[in-house]
Coordinates of N, CA and C in Angstrom, one line a residue:
M21 N -54.3 38.0 -0.5 CA -54.4 36.6 -0.2 C -55.2 35.9 -1.2
R22 N -56.3 36.5 -1.6 CA -57.2 35.9 -2.6 C -56.5 35.8 -3.9
Y23 N -55.6 36.7 -4.2 CA -54.9 36.7 -5.5 C -54.0 35.4 -5.5
L24 N -53.3 35.1 -4.4 CA -52.4 34.0 -4.3 C -53.1 32.7 -4.5
F25 N -54.3 32.5 -3.9 CA -55.1 31.3 -4.0 C -55.6 31.1 -5.5
S26 N -55.8 32.1 -6.2 CA -56.3 32.0 -7.5 C -55.2 31.5 -8.5
K27 N -54.0 31.7 -8.1 CA -52.8 31.3 -9.0 C -52.4 29.8 -8.8
I28 N -52.8 29.2 -7.7 CA -52.3 27.9 -7.3 C -52.8 26.9 -8.4
P29 N -54.0 26.8 -8.8 CA -54.4 25.9 -9.9 C -53.6 26.1 -11.2
F30 N -53.3 27.3 -11.5 CA -52.5 27.6 -12.7 C -51.1 27.0 -12.6
I31 N -50.5 27.2 -11.4 CA -49.1 26.7 -11.2 C -49.1 25.2 -11.2
L32 N -50.1 24.6 -10.6 CA -50.2 23.1 -10.6 C -50.4 22.6 -12.0
A33 N -51.1 23.2 -12.8 CA -51.4 22.8 -14.2 C -50.1 22.9 -15.0
I34 N -49.3 23.9 -14.8 CA -48.0 24.0 -15.5 C -47.0 22.9 -15.0
I35 N -47.0 22.6 -13.7 CA -46.1 21.6 -13.2 C -46.5 20.2 -13.8
I36 N -47.8 19.9 -13.9 CA -48.3 18.6 -14.4 C -48.0 18.5 -15.9
V37 N -48.1 19.6 -16.6 CA -47.8 19.6 -18.1 C -46.3 19.4 -18.3
L38 N -45.5 20.0 -17.5 CA -44.0 19.8 -17.6 C -43.6 18.4 -17.3
F39 N -44.2 17.8 -16.2 CA -43.9 16.5 -15.8 C -44.4 15.4 -16.9
V40 N -45.6 15.6 -17.4 CA -46.1 14.7 -18.5 C -45.2 14.9 -19.7
G41 N -44.8 16.1 -20.0 CA -43.9 16.3 -21.2 C -42.6 15.6 -21.1
L42 N -42.0 15.6 -19.9 CA -40.7 14.9 -19.6 C -40.9 13.4 -19.8
L43 N -42.0 12.9 -19.3 CA -42.2 11.4 -19.4 C -42.5 11.0 -20.8
A44 N -43.2 11.8 -21.6 CA -43.5 11.5 -23.0 C -42.3 11.6 -23.9
S45 N -41.4 12.5 -23.6 CA -40.2 12.7 -24.5 C -39.2 11.6 -24.5
N46 N -39.1 10.8 -23.4 CA -38.2 9.7 -23.3 C -36.7 10.2 -23.6
G47 N -36.4 11.3 -23.1 CA -35.1 11.9 -23.3 C -33.9 11.1 -22.8
C48 N -34.2 10.2 -21.9 CA -33.1 9.4 -21.3 C -32.8 8.1 -22.0
Q49 N -33.7 7.7 -22.9 CA -33.4 6.5 -23.6 C -32.5 6.7 -24.8
N50 N -31.6 5.8 -25.0 CA -30.7 5.8 -26.2 C -30.6 4.4 -26.7
E51 N -31.5 4.1 -27.6 CA -31.5 2.7 -28.2 C -30.4 2.5 -29.2
G52 N -29.7 3.5 -29.6 CA -28.6 3.4 -30.5 C -27.2 3.2 -29.8
Q53 N -27.2 3.0 -28.5 CA -26.0 2.9 -27.8 C -25.3 1.6 -28.0
I54 N -24.0 1.6 -28.3 CA -23.2 0.4 -28.5 C -22.6 0.0 -27.2
I55 N -22.8 -1.3 -26.9 CA -22.1 -1.8 -25.7 C -20.7 -2.4 -26.1
P56 N -19.7 -1.9 -25.4 CA -18.3 -2.3 -25.8 C -18.1 -3.8 -25.4
A57 N -17.3 -4.5 -26.2 CA -16.9 -5.8 -25.9 C -15.7 -5.8 -25.0
Y58 N -15.6 -6.8 -24.1 CA -14.4 -6.9 -23.2 C -13.2 -7.3 -24.0
E59 N -12.2 -6.5 -23.8 CA -10.9 -6.9 -24.4 C -9.8 -6.7 -23.3
P60 N -9.2 -7.8 -23.0 CA -8.2 -7.8 -21.9 C -7.0 -6.8 -22.2
I61 N -6.5 -6.2 -21.2 CA -5.4 -5.3 -21.4 C -4.1 -6.0 -21.7
A62 N -3.9 -7.1 -21.0 CA -2.7 -7.9 -21.3 C -3.1 -9.4 -21.1
P63 N -2.3 -10.3 -21.7 CA -2.6 -11.7 -21.5 C -2.4 -12.1 -20.1
P64 N -3.2 -13.1 -19.6 CA -3.0 -13.6 -18.2 C -1.6 -14.1 -18.0
P65 N -1.1 -14.0 -16.7 CA 0.2 -14.6 -16.5 C 0.2 -16.1 -16.6
P66 N 1.3 -16.7 -16.9 CA 1.4 -18.2 -17.0 C 1.1 -18.8 -15.6
E67 N 0.5 -20.0 -15.6 CA 0.2 -20.7 -14.4 C 1.4 -21.5 -14.0
L68 N 1.7 -21.5 -12.7 CA 2.9 -22.3 -12.2 C 2.5 -22.9 -10.9
S69 N 2.9 -24.1 -10.7 CA 2.6 -24.8 -9.4 C 3.5 -24.3 -8.3
I70 N 3.0 -24.0 -7.2 CA 3.7 -23.4 -6.0 C 4.8 -24.4 -5.6
E71 N 4.4 -25.7 -5.7 CA 5.4 -26.8 -5.3 C 6.6 -26.8 -6.2
K72 N 6.3 -26.7 -7.5 CA 7.5 -26.7 -8.5 C 8.4 -25.5 -8.2
L73 N 7.7 -24.3 -8.0 CA 8.5 -23.1 -7.8 C 9.4 -23.3 -6.5
Y74 N 8.8 -23.8 -5.4 CA 9.5 -23.9 -4.2 C 10.6 -25.0 -4.3
N75 N 10.3 -26.1 -5.0 CA 11.3 -27.1 -5.2 C 12.5 -26.6 -6.0
D76 N 12.2 -25.8 -7.1 CA 13.3 -25.2 -7.9 C 14.2 -24.3 -7.1
Y77 N 13.5 -23.5 -6.2 CA 14.3 -22.6 -5.3 C 15.2 -23.4 -4.3
M78 N 14.6 -24.5 -3.8 CA 15.4 -25.3 -2.9 C 16.5 -26.1 -3.5
A79 N 16.3 -26.5 -4.8 CA 17.4 -27.2 -5.5 C 18.5 -26.3 -5.9
D80 N 18.3 -25.1 -6.4 CA 19.3 -24.2 -6.8 C 18.7 -22.8 -6.8
A81 N 18.9 -22.0 -5.7 CA 18.3 -20.7 -5.5 C 18.7 -19.7 -6.6
K82 N 20.0 -19.7 -6.9 CA 20.5 -18.8 -7.9 C 19.9 -19.0 -9.3
E83 N 19.8 -20.3 -9.7 CA 19.2 -20.6 -11.0 C 17.8 -20.3 -11.0
A84 N 17.1 -20.6 -10.0 CA 15.6 -20.3 -9.9 C 15.4 -18.8 -9.9
E85 N 16.2 -18.1 -9.2 CA 16.1 -16.6 -9.1 C 16.3 -16.0 -10.5
A86 N 17.2 -16.5 -11.3 CA 17.4 -16.0 -12.7 C 16.2 -16.4 -13.5
E87 N 15.6 -17.5 -13.3 CA 14.5 -18.0 -14.2 C 13.2 -17.3 -13.8
Y88 N 12.9 -17.1 -12.5 CA 11.6 -16.7 -12.1 C 11.5 -15.2 -11.6
S89 N 12.6 -14.6 -11.2 CA 12.5 -13.3 -10.6 C 12.0 -12.2 -11.6
G90 N 11.1 -11.4 -11.1 CA 10.6 -10.3 -11.9 C 9.4 -10.7 -12.8
E91 N 9.1 -12.0 -12.9 CA 8.0 -12.5 -13.7 C 6.7 -12.7 -12.8
R92 N 5.6 -12.4 -13.4 CA 4.3 -12.6 -12.6 C 3.8 -14.0 -13.0
F93 N 3.3 -14.7 -12.0 CA 2.7 -16.1 -12.2 C 1.4 -16.2 -11.5
L94 N 0.6 -17.1 -12.0 CA -0.7 -17.5 -11.4 C -0.5 -18.8 -10.6
F95 N -0.8 -18.8 -9.3 CA -0.7 -20.0 -8.5 C -2.1 -20.3 -8.1
S96 N -2.6 -21.5 -8.5 CA -4.0 -21.8 -8.3 C -4.2 -22.9 -7.2
G97 N -5.4 -22.8 -6.5 CA -5.8 -23.8 -5.5 C -4.9 -23.9 -4.3
L98 N -4.4 -22.7 -3.8 CA -3.6 -22.8 -2.6 C -4.5 -22.8 -1.3
V99 N -4.1 -23.6 -0.4 CA -4.9 -23.7 0.9 C -4.1 -22.9 1.9
V100 N -4.7 -21.9 2.5 CA -4.1 -21.0 3.5 C -3.8 -21.7 4.8
D101 N -2.5 -21.6 5.3 CA -2.2 -22.2 6.6 C -2.3 -21.1 7.7
Y102 N -1.8 -19.9 7.4 CA -1.7 -18.9 8.5 C -1.8 -17.5 7.8
V103 N -2.5 -16.6 8.5 CA -2.7 -15.3 8.0 C -2.3 -14.3 9.0
E104 N -1.5 -13.3 8.6 CA -1.1 -12.2 9.5 C -1.8 -11.0 8.8
S105 N -2.8 -10.5 9.4 CA -3.6 -9.3 8.8 C -4.0 -8.4 9.9
W106 N -4.5 -7.2 9.5 CA -5.0 -6.2 10.4 C -6.3 -6.8 11.2
L107 N -7.1 -7.6 10.5 CA -8.3 -8.1 11.2 C -8.0 -9.1 12.2
L108 N -7.1 -10.1 11.9 CA -6.8 -11.2 12.8 C -5.8 -10.9 13.9
N109 N -4.9 -9.9 13.6 CA -3.9 -9.5 14.6 C -4.0 -8.0 14.8
P110 N -4.4 -7.5 15.9 CA -4.5 -6.0 16.1 C -3.2 -5.2 15.8
K111 N -2.1 -5.8 16.0 CA -0.8 -5.2 15.7 C 0.1 -6.1 14.9
P112 N -0.3 -6.3 13.6 CA 0.5 -7.3 12.8 C 1.9 -6.7 12.6
T113 N 2.9 -7.6 12.5 CA 4.3 -7.2 12.3 C 4.6 -7.4 10.8
D114 N 4.0 -8.3 10.1 CA 4.3 -8.6 8.7 C 3.1 -9.1 8.0
I115 N 2.3 -8.2 7.4 CA 1.1 -8.6 6.7 C 1.5 -9.7 5.6
S116 N 0.9 -10.9 5.8 CA 1.3 -11.9 4.8 C 0.3 -13.1 5.0
I117 N 0.4 -14.1 4.0 CA -0.3 -15.3 4.1 C 0.8 -16.4 4.0
M118 N 0.7 -17.4 4.8 CA 1.6 -18.6 4.7 C 0.9 -19.8 4.1
V119 N 1.5 -20.4 3.1 CA 1.0 -21.6 2.4 C 2.2 -22.5 2.5
G120 N 2.2 -23.4 3.4 CA 3.4 -24.3 3.6 C 4.6 -23.4 4.0
N121 N 5.7 -23.5 3.2 CA 6.9 -22.6 3.4 C 7.0 -21.5 2.4
V122 N 5.8 -21.1 1.9 CA 5.8 -19.9 1.0 C 5.0 -18.8 1.6
K123 N 5.6 -17.6 1.6 CA 5.0 -16.4 2.2 C 4.6 -15.5 1.1
L124 N 3.3 -15.2 1.1 CA 2.7 -14.3 0.1 C 2.5 -12.9 0.7
K125 N 3.2 -11.9 0.1 CA 3.1 -10.5 0.5 C 2.1 -9.8 -0.4
P126 N 1.2 -9.0 0.2 CA 0.1 -8.4 -0.6 C 0.5 -7.2 -1.4
R127 N -0.2 -6.9 -2.5 CA -0.1 -5.6 -3.1 C -0.9 -4.6 -2.3
Y128 N -2.1 -5.0 -1.8 CA -2.9 -4.1 -1.0 C -3.2 -4.9 0.3
E129 N -2.7 -4.3 1.4 CA -2.8 -5.0 2.7 C -4.2 -5.3 3.1
I130 N -5.2 -4.5 2.8 CA -6.6 -4.7 3.2 C -7.2 -5.9 2.6
D131 N -6.7 -6.4 1.5 CA -7.2 -7.6 0.8 C -7.1 -8.8 1.7
F132 N -6.1 -8.9 2.6 CA -5.9 -10.1 3.4 C -6.8 -10.1 4.6
D133 N -7.6 -9.0 4.9 CA -8.5 -9.0 6.0 C -9.7 -9.9 5.7
E134 N -10.0 -10.3 4.5 CA -11.1 -11.2 4.2 C -10.7 -12.6 4.2
I135 N -9.5 -13.0 4.5 CA -9.0 -14.3 4.3 C -8.6 -14.9 5.7
G136 N -8.9 -16.2 5.9 CA -8.5 -16.9 7.1 C -7.9 -18.2 6.8
P137 N -7.4 -18.9 7.8 CA -6.8 -20.2 7.6 C -7.8 -21.2 7.1
G138 N -7.4 -22.0 6.2 CA -8.3 -23.0 5.5 C -9.0 -22.5 4.3
F139 N -8.9 -21.2 3.9 CA -9.4 -20.7 2.7 C -8.6 -21.3 1.5
V140 N -9.3 -21.4 0.4 CA -8.7 -21.8 -0.8 C -8.6 -20.6 -1.7
I141 N -7.4 -20.2 -2.2 CA -7.2 -19.0 -2.9 C -6.4 -19.2 -4.2
D142 N -6.6 -18.3 -5.2 CA -5.7 -18.2 -6.3 C -4.9 -16.9 -6.1
V143 N -3.7 -17.0 -6.5 CA -2.8 -15.8 -6.3 C -2.0 -15.5 -7.6
I144 N -1.9 -14.2 -7.9 CA -1.0 -13.7 -8.9 C 0.0 -12.9 -8.2
G145 N 1.3 -13.3 -8.4 CA 2.4 -12.7 -7.7 C 3.7 -12.9 -8.4
V146 N 4.7 -12.2 -7.8 CA 6.1 -12.2 -8.4 C 7.0 -12.8 -7.4
P147 N 7.7 -14.0 -7.7 CA 8.6 -14.6 -6.8 C 9.8 -13.7 -6.5
Q148 N 10.2 -13.6 -5.2 CA 11.3 -12.7 -4.9 C 12.6 -13.5 -4.5
S149 N 12.5 -14.2 -3.4 CA 13.8 -14.9 -3.0 C 13.4 -15.8 -1.8
L150 N 14.5 -16.5 -1.4 CA 14.4 -17.4 -0.2 C 14.7 -16.5 1.0
F151 N 14.0 -16.8 2.1 CA 14.3 -16.1 3.4 C 14.7 -17.2 4.4
L152 N 15.8 -17.0 5.0 CA 16.4 -18.0 6.0 C 16.6 -19.4 5.3
D153 N 16.8 -19.4 4.0 CA 17.1 -20.6 3.2 C 16.0 -21.6 3.2
R154 N 14.8 -21.2 3.6 CA 13.7 -22.2 3.6 C 12.3 -21.6 3.3
I155 N 12.2 -20.3 3.4 CA 10.9 -19.7 3.2 C 10.9 -18.9 1.9
L156 N 10.1 -19.3 0.9 CA 10.0 -18.6 -0.4 C 9.1 -17.4 -0.2
I157 N 9.5 -16.2 -0.7 CA 8.7 -15.0 -0.6 C 8.2 -14.7 -2.0
I158 N 6.9 -14.4 -2.1 CA 6.2 -14.0 -3.3 C 5.6 -12.6 -3.0
N159 N 6.0 -11.6 -3.8 CA 5.6 -10.2 -3.6 C 4.5 -9.8 -4.5
D160 N 3.9 -8.6 -4.2 CA 3.0 -8.0 -5.1 C 1.8 -8.9 -5.4
C161 N 1.3 -9.6 -4.4 CA 0.2 -10.6 -4.6 C -1.2 -10.0 -4.7
L162 N -1.9 -10.4 -5.7 CA -3.3 -10.2 -5.9 C -4.0 -11.5 -5.6
V163 N -4.9 -11.5 -4.6 CA -5.5 -12.8 -4.1 C -6.9 -12.8 -4.4
Y164 N -7.4 -14.0 -4.9 CA -8.8 -14.2 -5.3 C -9.3 -15.4 -4.5
I165 N -10.3 -15.2 -3.7 CA -10.9 -16.3 -2.8 C -11.7 -17.2 -3.7
I166 N -11.3 -18.5 -3.6 CA -12.1 -19.6 -4.4 C -13.1 -20.2 -3.4
E167 N -12.6 -20.6 -2.3 CA -13.5 -21.1 -1.2 C -13.1 -20.5 0.1
G168 N -14.1 -20.2 0.9 CA -13.8 -19.5 2.2 C -14.6 -20.1 3.3
G169 N -14.6 -19.4 4.3 CA -15.3 -19.8 5.5 C -15.5 -18.6 6.4
D170 N -15.8 -18.9 7.6 CA -16.0 -17.8 8.6 C -14.7 -17.5 9.3
I171 N -14.4 -16.2 9.4 CA -13.2 -15.8 10.1 C -13.6 -15.4 11.5
E172 N -12.8 -16.0 12.5 CA -13.1 -15.6 13.9 C -12.4 -14.3 14.2
V173 N -13.2 -13.3 14.4 CA -12.7 -11.9 14.7 C -12.3 -11.9 16.1
P174 N -11.2 -11.3 16.4 CA -10.8 -11.2 17.8 C -11.7 -10.4 18.6
P175 N -11.9 -10.7 19.9 CA -12.8 -9.9 20.8 C -12.4 -8.4 20.9
G176 N -13.3 -7.5 20.8 CA -13.0 -6.1 21.0 C -12.7 -5.5 19.6
Y177 N -12.9 -6.2 18.5 CA -12.6 -5.6 17.2 C -13.7 -4.7 16.8

């Protein structure tokens, strides 16, 4: 037992020397590191007014389909009228956001859980077609909240 107690100061001295050596060596610092500059992967999509897109589809759906289908556009400053999401509807039938007569379908359904009626959003999406000759559908939407508010969560959520 006495032998063990005589070795403790020696072991503590070795631990302190190693710790001080690690601190003094500054092995984690790399002052020569180069910070990369941001370079976008692709140019941003062209901006288009949701009203112009809807009016073009209502005027001539086939011509608008030929012009806009398959292209990604940025729609700015949209005010949300209605949201069908997992948070606001325990059993949603069609995850989407309605802005007037335009239905926005998400790329990722969970993104719509953070959005409620009255929110102002920017959307990047692909126009698809008219539904029931009056509702324009935009697919693969990425939504960015510009202004929001409080979402009333249903009881028991």
